Short mmCIF file of C-alpha atoms and ligand atoms in Angstrom, two decimals:
data_model
loop_
_atom_site.label_atom_id
_atom_site.label_comp_id
_atom_site.label_asym_id
_atom_site.label_seq_id
_atom_site.Cartn_x
_atom_site.Cartn_y
_atom_site.Cartn_z
CA MET A 8 27.00 20.22 7.29
CA LYS A 9 27.44 16.77 6.69
CA PHE A 10 24.71 14.28 6.13
CA ALA A 11 24.11 10.47 7.13
CA SER A 12 24.92 8.35 4.20
CA ARG A 13 21.37 6.36 4.20
CA LEU A 14 20.57 9.17 2.46
CA GLU A 15 22.53 9.48 -0.66
CA ARG A 16 20.01 5.98 -2.00
CA LEU A 17 17.20 8.03 -0.98
CA GLN A 18 16.99 10.63 -3.76
CA ASP A 19 14.31 9.76 -5.22
CA LYS A 20 12.23 12.71 -4.32
CA ALA A 21 8.75 10.91 -7.47
CA LEU A 22 6.38 9.97 -4.31
CA LEU A 23 7.23 13.05 -2.59
CA ASN A 24 6.22 15.79 -5.14
CA ALA A 25 3.04 14.02 -6.38
CA MET A 26 2.16 14.72 -2.78
CA GLU A 27 2.50 18.48 -3.21
CA LEU A 28 1.75 18.49 -6.95
CA THR A 29 -2.02 16.59 -5.84
CA GLU A 30 -2.75 20.14 -3.89
CA THR A 31 -1.28 22.68 -6.48
CA GLU A 32 -4.33 24.30 -7.81
CA ASP A 33 -6.72 23.04 -11.27
CA MET A 34 -4.02 20.14 -11.51
CA ILE A 35 -5.91 16.69 -12.87
CA SER A 36 -3.70 14.14 -10.22
CA PHE A 37 -3.76 10.55 -10.84
CA ALA A 38 -0.48 10.60 -8.89
CA ALA A 39 -0.93 10.26 -5.88
CA GLY A 40 -2.79 6.66 -4.39
CA PHE A 41 -4.81 8.91 -1.51
CA PRO A 42 -8.45 7.92 -1.35
CA SER A 43 -10.81 9.58 -1.92
CA SER A 44 -11.64 12.57 1.06
CA ASP A 45 -15.12 12.92 0.11
CA THR A 46 -15.53 9.61 1.33
CA TYR A 47 -14.11 9.91 4.77
CA PRO A 48 -17.34 9.83 7.22
CA VAL A 49 -17.03 13.40 9.15
CA GLU A 50 -19.74 13.05 11.20
CA ALA A 51 -19.74 10.01 13.02
CA ILE A 52 -15.76 10.74 13.55
CA LYS A 53 -16.58 13.71 14.87
CA ASN A 54 -19.16 12.86 17.05
CA SER A 55 -16.98 9.87 17.76
CA PHE A 56 -14.06 12.47 19.23
CA ILE A 57 -17.06 14.27 21.53
CA GLN A 58 -17.62 11.00 23.20
CA VAL A 59 -14.13 9.48 23.54
CA LEU A 60 -13.55 12.79 25.13
CA GLU A 61 -16.40 12.69 26.32
CA LEU A 62 -16.61 9.90 28.53
CA GLU A 63 -12.28 9.54 29.08
CA GLY A 64 -11.52 12.75 28.31
CA LYS A 65 -7.69 11.74 30.63
CA GLU A 66 -6.86 8.78 29.28
CA ALA A 67 -6.96 10.52 25.48
CA LEU A 68 -5.06 12.51 25.78
CA SER A 69 -2.68 10.93 27.73
CA TYR A 70 0.72 9.07 26.53
CA CYS A 71 -0.62 5.32 25.57
CA SER A 72 0.73 1.70 26.09
CA THR A 73 3.25 1.36 23.43
CA SER A 74 1.13 -1.85 21.37
CA GLY A 75 -1.60 0.26 21.91
CA HIS A 76 -5.16 0.81 22.78
CA ILE A 77 -5.84 -2.44 24.35
CA LYS A 78 -10.21 -1.76 23.40
CA LEU A 79 -8.88 -1.38 20.12
CA ARG A 80 -5.75 -4.38 19.39
CA LYS A 81 -9.33 -6.83 20.43
CA LEU A 82 -11.79 -5.27 18.29
CA LEU A 83 -8.70 -6.09 15.19
CA ALA A 84 -8.64 -9.39 16.88
CA LYS A 85 -11.65 -9.76 16.11
CA ARG A 86 -11.89 -8.13 12.95
CA MET A 87 -9.60 -9.94 11.40
CA GLN A 88 -10.93 -13.39 12.19
CA ASP A 89 -14.47 -12.41 11.20
CA ARG A 90 -13.40 -10.92 7.72
CA PHE A 91 -9.87 -13.61 7.35
CA LYS A 92 -10.16 -15.93 9.45
CA LEU A 93 -6.55 -15.04 11.14
CA ASP A 94 -6.08 -16.27 14.11
CA PHE A 95 -4.19 -13.50 15.45
CA LYS A 96 -3.88 -12.69 19.43
CA THR A 97 -4.67 -8.85 20.87
CA GLU A 98 -1.01 -9.66 21.96
CA GLU A 99 0.00 -10.80 19.00
CA ILE A 100 -0.95 -6.67 17.39
CA VAL A 101 0.86 -3.64 17.83
CA ILE A 102 -0.71 -0.39 16.92
CA THR A 103 1.61 2.07 14.89
CA SER A 104 1.93 5.24 13.51
CA GLY A 105 0.28 4.73 9.59
CA SER A 106 1.85 1.15 8.44
CA GLN A 107 5.03 2.95 6.75
CA GLN A 108 6.08 3.31 10.52
CA ALA A 109 5.55 -0.88 10.15
CA LEU A 110 7.69 -0.42 6.89
CA ASP A 111 10.24 1.07 8.74
CA MET A 112 9.86 -0.75 12.42
CA SER A 113 10.18 -4.41 9.52
CA GLY A 114 13.92 -2.85 8.05
CA MET A 115 15.19 -1.40 11.85
CA LEU A 116 14.72 -5.19 13.31
CA PHE A 117 15.72 -7.14 10.37
CA ILE A 118 18.33 -4.93 7.85
CA ASN A 119 22.03 -3.94 8.34
CA LYS A 120 23.84 -2.39 5.99
CA ASP A 121 24.56 -4.63 2.85
CA ASP A 122 22.04 -6.78 4.00
CA VAL A 123 19.71 -8.45 0.42
CA VAL A 124 15.50 -7.84 0.79
CA LEU A 125 13.61 -9.26 -1.62
CA PHE A 126 10.94 -7.45 -3.19
CA GLU A 127 7.82 -7.69 -5.74
CA THR A 128 8.38 -5.68 -8.56
CA PRO A 129 7.31 -3.17 -9.46
CA SER A 130 6.15 -2.15 -5.42
CA TYR A 131 5.09 0.21 -3.52
CA LEU A 132 7.44 3.50 -3.09
CA GLY A 133 7.34 4.22 0.13
CA ALA A 134 8.01 0.27 1.37
CA VAL A 135 11.45 0.25 -1.66
CA ASN A 136 12.16 4.24 0.94
CA ALA A 137 11.69 2.84 4.40
CA LEU A 138 13.85 0.06 3.42
CA ARG A 139 16.28 1.76 1.36
CA ALA A 140 16.93 3.75 4.22
CA TYR A 141 18.72 0.76 6.24
CA GLU A 142 21.13 1.10 3.18
CA ALA A 143 20.53 -2.83 2.37
CA GLU A 144 20.69 -3.76 -1.71
CA LEU A 145 17.63 -3.97 -3.04
CA VAL A 146 16.81 -6.76 -5.19
CA ALA A 147 13.83 -6.05 -7.10
CA LEU A 148 11.82 -9.66 -8.31
CA PRO A 149 9.52 -9.86 -11.26
CA THR A 150 5.58 -10.55 -11.57
CA ASP A 151 3.47 -12.13 -13.91
CA GLU A 152 -0.16 -11.96 -13.42
CA ASN A 153 -0.44 -14.47 -10.69
CA GLY A 154 2.06 -12.27 -7.82
CA LEU A 155 5.35 -13.18 -7.09
CA THR A 156 7.77 -15.32 -9.92
CA MET A 157 8.23 -18.33 -7.75
CA ASP A 158 11.39 -18.79 -10.44
CA SER A 159 12.46 -15.37 -9.45
CA LEU A 160 12.46 -16.07 -5.77
CA LYS A 161 13.97 -19.44 -6.17
CA GLN A 162 16.60 -18.70 -8.24
CA ALA A 163 17.06 -15.21 -6.04
CA MET A 164 17.05 -17.72 -2.08
CA ASP A 165 19.45 -19.23 -4.44
CA ARG A 166 22.09 -16.73 -4.87
CA TYR A 167 21.67 -14.52 -1.75
CA GLY A 168 21.17 -17.57 0.66
CA GLU A 169 21.41 -16.01 4.43
CA ARG A 170 22.40 -12.50 3.65
CA VAL A 171 18.76 -12.46 2.20
CA LYS A 172 17.31 -10.63 5.38
CA LEU A 173 13.46 -9.71 4.02
CA ILE A 174 11.10 -10.08 1.62
CA TYR A 175 8.39 -7.37 1.08
CA VAL A 176 5.01 -7.74 -0.87
CA ILE A 177 1.92 -6.48 -0.91
CA PRO A 178 -0.20 -9.62 -2.16
CA ASP A 179 -3.71 -7.34 -3.16
CA PHE A 180 -4.98 -5.56 -5.08
CA GLN A 181 -1.44 -4.45 -5.70
CA ASN A 182 0.18 -0.50 -5.04
CA PRO A 183 1.82 0.23 -8.02
CA THR A 184 -0.87 -2.93 -10.38
CA GLY A 185 -3.77 -3.64 -9.15
CA ARG A 186 -3.19 -7.11 -9.44
CA SER A 187 -3.94 -9.40 -6.59
CA TRP A 188 -1.99 -13.14 -6.23
CA SER A 189 -3.51 -15.55 -6.74
CA VAL A 190 -4.59 -18.60 -5.06
CA ALA A 191 -2.64 -20.85 -5.90
CA ARG A 192 0.59 -18.64 -5.61
CA ARG A 193 0.25 -17.37 -2.36
CA THR A 194 0.17 -20.95 -0.85
CA GLU A 195 3.07 -22.11 -3.49
CA PHE A 196 4.88 -19.37 -1.90
CA ILE A 197 4.32 -20.38 1.40
CA GLU A 198 5.14 -23.57 1.45
CA PHE A 199 8.86 -22.70 -0.80
CA ILE A 200 9.57 -19.66 1.87
CA SER A 201 9.01 -21.75 5.17
CA ALA A 202 11.73 -23.51 4.19
CA TYR A 203 13.90 -20.48 4.80
CA ASP A 204 14.42 -18.07 8.42
CA VAL A 205 14.18 -15.43 6.50
CA PRO A 206 9.83 -12.87 7.46
CA VAL A 207 8.19 -11.97 4.89
CA ILE A 208 6.39 -8.63 5.02
CA GLU A 209 2.86 -8.83 3.69
CA ASP A 210 1.48 -5.37 3.64
CA ALA A 211 -2.47 -5.81 3.56
CA ALA A 212 -3.45 -2.11 2.59
CA TYR A 213 -5.95 -2.68 -0.92
CA SER A 214 -6.75 -5.59 0.92
CA GLU A 215 -10.61 -4.70 1.40
CA LEU A 216 -10.58 -3.12 -1.45
CA SER A 217 -12.49 -5.84 -3.71
CA PHE A 218 -14.32 -4.74 -6.59
CA GLU A 219 -15.67 -8.88 -6.71
CA ASN A 220 -16.83 -8.21 -3.42
CA LYS A 221 -14.27 -11.63 -2.45
CA LEU A 222 -11.81 -11.04 0.10
CA GLU A 223 -8.44 -13.96 -0.55
CA SER A 224 -7.26 -15.12 1.94
CA PRO A 225 -4.16 -13.54 3.20
CA LEU A 226 -0.24 -14.59 3.04
CA SER A 227 -0.49 -14.87 6.96
CA PHE A 228 -2.91 -17.45 6.79
CA TYR A 229 -1.29 -20.12 5.29
CA ASP A 230 1.06 -19.42 7.29
CA LYS A 231 2.12 -21.73 10.02
CA LYS A 232 5.25 -20.97 11.29
CA GLY A 233 4.69 -17.43 12.39
CA GLN A 234 7.09 -16.11 9.82
CA VAL A 235 4.71 -13.79 7.67
CA VAL A 236 4.83 -10.23 9.53
CA TYR A 237 1.09 -9.05 8.73
CA VAL A 238 0.96 -5.21 8.06
CA GLY A 239 -3.34 -3.28 8.65
CA THR A 240 -3.61 -0.04 7.92
CA PHE A 241 -6.96 1.82 8.35
CA SER A 242 -5.50 4.66 5.57
CA LYS A 243 -7.94 3.02 3.11
CA ILE A 244 -11.06 1.97 4.16
CA PHE A 245 -11.63 4.45 6.44
CA CYS A 246 -8.66 8.02 6.02
CA PRO A 247 -5.39 8.15 7.23
CA GLY A 248 -5.49 11.40 8.38
CA LEU A 249 -5.44 9.88 12.32
CA ARG A 250 -2.17 7.24 10.51
CA VAL A 251 -3.75 4.30 12.87
CA ALA A 252 -2.61 1.51 11.37
CA TRP A 253 -1.60 -2.17 13.16
CA LEU A 254 0.85 -4.72 12.97
CA CYS A 255 0.93 -8.54 13.65
CA ALA A 256 4.19 -10.26 14.41
CA ARG A 257 5.22 -14.02 16.78
CA LYS A 258 5.59 -12.82 20.20
CA ASP A 259 9.10 -13.23 19.74
CA LEU A 260 9.62 -11.43 17.55
CA MET A 261 6.57 -8.96 18.29
CA GLU A 262 9.12 -8.04 21.80
CA LYS A 263 11.52 -7.19 19.60
CA TYR A 264 8.92 -5.05 17.63
CA LEU A 265 7.89 -2.97 20.63
CA ILE A 266 11.14 -2.03 21.75
CA LEU A 267 11.78 -0.61 18.21
CA LYS A 268 7.93 1.15 18.65
CA ASN A 269 9.03 2.37 21.95
CA ALA A 270 12.40 4.31 20.73
CA ALA A 271 10.49 6.08 17.39
CA ASP A 272 7.69 7.20 19.36
CA LEU A 273 6.40 6.04 22.35
CA SER A 274 2.91 5.15 21.63
CA SER A 275 0.81 6.23 19.14
CA SER A 276 -1.78 9.18 19.81
CA ALA A 277 -4.20 8.04 21.91
CA ILE A 278 -7.00 9.92 21.45
CA ALA A 279 -6.97 8.63 17.38
CA GLN A 280 -7.13 5.00 19.12
CA ARG A 281 -9.58 5.13 20.99
CA GLN A 282 -11.41 7.49 18.59
CA MET A 283 -11.44 4.45 16.20
CA ALA A 284 -11.77 2.10 18.56
CA TYR A 285 -14.94 3.74 19.36
CA TYR A 286 -16.10 3.73 15.55
CA LEU A 287 -15.55 0.10 15.51
CA GLN A 288 -18.13 -0.55 18.37
CA ASN A 289 -20.59 1.65 17.70
CA TYR A 290 -20.83 2.38 13.61
CA ASP A 291 -20.75 0.02 10.83
CA LEU A 292 -17.05 -0.03 9.40
CA ASP A 293 -18.05 -2.97 7.23
CA ASN A 294 -21.00 -1.35 5.54
CA HIS A 295 -18.44 2.15 5.06
CA ILE A 296 -16.38 0.04 3.33
CA LYS A 297 -19.40 -1.25 0.77
CA TRP A 298 -20.11 1.92 -0.06
CA ILE A 299 -16.39 3.49 -1.00
CA VAL A 300 -15.47 0.15 -3.02
CA GLY A 301 -19.50 0.85 -4.15
CA ARG A 302 -17.75 4.23 -5.94
CA TYR A 303 -14.17 3.53 -6.23
CA LYS A 304 -15.73 0.27 -8.72
CA GLU A 305 -17.80 3.37 -10.66
CA ARG A 306 -14.02 4.99 -10.98
CA ARG A 307 -12.67 2.57 -12.31
CA ASP A 308 -15.53 1.36 -15.08
CA HIS A 309 -15.60 5.05 -16.21
CA MET A 310 -11.07 5.18 -16.67
CA MET A 311 -11.87 2.41 -18.62
CA GLU A 312 -14.14 2.82 -20.31
CA VAL A 313 -12.54 6.64 -21.21
CA ILE A 314 -8.53 5.02 -21.32
CA ASP A 315 -10.14 2.13 -24.01
CA ARG A 316 -11.95 5.05 -25.73
CA GLU A 317 -9.03 7.91 -25.69
CA PHE A 318 -5.61 5.56 -25.26
CA PRO A 319 -3.83 4.22 -29.27
CA GLN A 320 -4.28 0.05 -29.27
CA GLU A 321 -0.13 -0.04 -28.25
CA THR A 322 -0.63 0.27 -24.94
CA ARG A 323 -1.72 -2.88 -22.40
CA TYR A 324 -2.77 -2.74 -19.48
CA SER A 325 -5.27 -5.09 -16.95
CA VAL A 326 -8.77 -3.73 -15.33
CA PRO A 327 -8.14 -3.95 -11.45
CA ARG A 328 -10.60 -6.22 -10.19
CA GLY A 329 -10.00 -3.52 -6.28
CA GLY A 330 -7.54 -1.26 -4.90
CA LEU A 331 -7.06 2.38 -6.90
CA PHE A 332 -4.45 1.60 -9.89
CA ILE A 333 -4.22 0.71 -12.97
CA TRP A 334 -0.86 0.28 -14.26
CA ILE A 335 -0.19 0.95 -18.24
CA GLU A 336 1.85 0.40 -20.21
CA LEU A 337 3.66 1.55 -23.30
CA PRO A 338 6.16 0.14 -25.88
CA GLU A 339 9.58 -0.72 -24.36
CA ASN A 340 11.17 1.85 -26.21
CA LYS A 341 8.85 4.69 -24.65
CA ASP A 342 9.58 6.69 -21.70
CA SER A 343 7.10 7.82 -19.51
CA ARG A 344 8.62 10.75 -17.88
CA ILE A 345 8.76 12.29 -20.98
CA LEU A 346 4.68 11.67 -21.58
CA LEU A 347 4.74 13.42 -17.58
CA ARG A 348 6.54 16.38 -18.49
CA ARG A 349 3.50 16.93 -21.30
CA ALA A 350 0.80 15.92 -19.12
CA LEU A 351 2.44 18.27 -16.84
CA VAL A 352 1.99 21.19 -19.62
CA GLU A 353 -1.45 20.63 -19.74
CA LYS A 354 -2.09 19.77 -15.94
CA VAL A 355 -2.28 16.49 -15.86
CA VAL A 356 -0.07 14.35 -13.31
CA PHE A 357 0.51 11.36 -13.21
CA MET A 358 3.31 8.69 -11.47
CA PRO A 359 5.69 7.21 -13.84
CA GLY A 360 6.71 3.77 -13.50
CA GLY A 361 11.07 3.82 -12.51
CA SER A 362 9.99 5.06 -9.31
CA PHE A 363 8.64 1.65 -8.88
CA TYR A 364 11.46 -0.21 -9.31
CA PRO A 365 13.71 -0.16 -6.50
CA SER A 366 15.70 -1.83 -8.71
CA GLY A 367 16.81 -3.06 -12.12
CA VAL A 368 14.55 0.41 -12.51
CA LYS A 369 11.98 0.19 -16.10
CA ASN A 370 10.39 3.25 -17.56
CA ASN A 371 7.41 2.44 -20.26
CA GLU A 372 5.70 2.27 -17.83
CA PHE A 373 2.91 4.56 -15.30
CA ARG A 374 0.72 4.05 -12.86
CA LEU A 375 -2.87 5.96 -12.53
CA ASN A 376 -4.48 6.34 -9.48
CA PHE A 377 -8.92 6.51 -10.27
CA SER A 378 -9.89 6.84 -6.22
CA ASN A 379 -9.51 10.52 -6.04
CA MET A 380 -10.66 12.26 -9.07
CA SER A 381 -14.91 13.29 -9.83
CA HIS A 382 -16.09 11.40 -13.41
CA ASP A 383 -15.92 14.55 -15.43
CA GLU A 384 -11.80 15.27 -13.65
CA ILE A 385 -11.71 11.46 -15.45
CA GLU A 386 -12.87 12.40 -18.02
CA LYS A 387 -10.76 15.83 -18.53
CA GLY A 388 -7.80 14.21 -17.72
CA ILE A 389 -7.51 10.53 -19.65
CA THR A 390 -8.95 12.59 -23.46
CA ILE A 391 -5.35 14.96 -22.57
CA LEU A 392 -3.42 11.54 -22.07
CA GLY A 393 -4.79 9.64 -25.13
CA LYS A 394 -4.05 12.40 -27.11
CA ILE A 395 -0.38 13.01 -25.45
CA ILE A 396 -0.45 9.28 -25.63
CA ARG A 397 -0.57 9.32 -29.54
CA GLU A 398 1.68 12.20 -30.43
CA TYR A 399 4.34 10.59 -28.23
CA LEU A 400 3.52 7.09 -29.73
CA SER A 401 3.57 8.34 -32.89
CA GLU A 402 7.15 10.48 -33.14
C1 LIG B 503 1.52 -0.44 -0.41
C2 LIG B 503 0.75 0.49 0.93
N1 LIG B 503 1.58 0.94 1.60
C3 LIG B 503 1.21 1.27 2.87
C4 LIG B 503 0.93 2.74 2.59
C5 LIG B 503 1.32 3.75 3.84
O1 LIG B 503 0.13 3.55 4.31
P1 LIG B 503 -0.44 4.78 5.58
O2 LIG B 503 0.94 4.39 6.39
O3 LIG B 503 -1.38 5.30 5.90
O4 LIG B 503 -0.87 3.58 6.47
C6 LIG B 503 0.65 2.81 1.12
C7 LIG B 503 -0.04 4.58 1.21
O5 LIG B 503 0.24 4.83 -0.33
C8 LIG B 503 0.44 1.66 0.78
O6 LIG B 503 -0.03 1.67 -0.97
#
């Protein structure tokens, strides 16, 4: 059989493999970026489903409008205003099946073969794959402690000019590094990029998972042109299994997104959306998030403590102030894939860093997820990793 050429560009199965390995028994997994399943509010969700089926069962089991359940979109518009002072109107929101679909639709909307997409790097592997499928040239722009470096962005805009069709960034508690953009970098970015007619995808998957109880203003807040497309999800603050997420864009872009959403799957699940709306109206999501964040902070603290104790001095890392990840750098001549092979023998798995580079791959880094494992598993797994790293670095 002959396959479409786009498939050839999607040979990195790291994410797929990490998701599979997580299912393996006895494996201590710091690999997948999943939220912790013991934070899912199962009882509240169960009750919300029962209520929805009793009160609006027929509608919940029907198709939904392509843009999504109106009540949910209204609640989202209000929530984004309350939490982030974002002014999106209900008509500027479409519900998507996970934010992964929003990323895929953005590729579908903006990218032709050989167009350029600029990525803050390292970056979310799922976005790299989703956009790579549209046969774009993916250009990796470096980041520092404050976010995407402006020099690299300016150089890329000079070099690629009108070939740049999309910029993808994660300004809050980024996947995979856990870093956030500073306010100064956010404003500088928007000021610079507003001179160009290029859309920016702001992926806000982790924006509410702040360990310091401090929510940063999104790029969309500073954007006065409607150039930024904002993508949010319930996956990390509620649960990923419902696949309810949302994309916000100015009206003319939204009209086009809706055509694509309709072509992709007609609508997202009506019952999942109505359940979500019921939950938002009858429970306290903000309080739930506060509780989740408390648990993740404890796990982060514990993992940092064990890392400080067990990892050799030559490893570099910074303490994430939110999100789900710690990014570790080995000396430049070392390869985290070798480390992974040895760790797997001892039933510990993590994500090697190379997979997070859309181009210009570096292999001396790796990502650890701290949300998913218990204290005991963190203690055991990081101690094993520390031993393997010490042995490897001494060779
Ligand atoms: C940065 C980022 N964006 C999007 C997603 C996809 O999330 P979902 O499709 O569950 O909304 C993930 C998942 O790990 C992520 O890390």
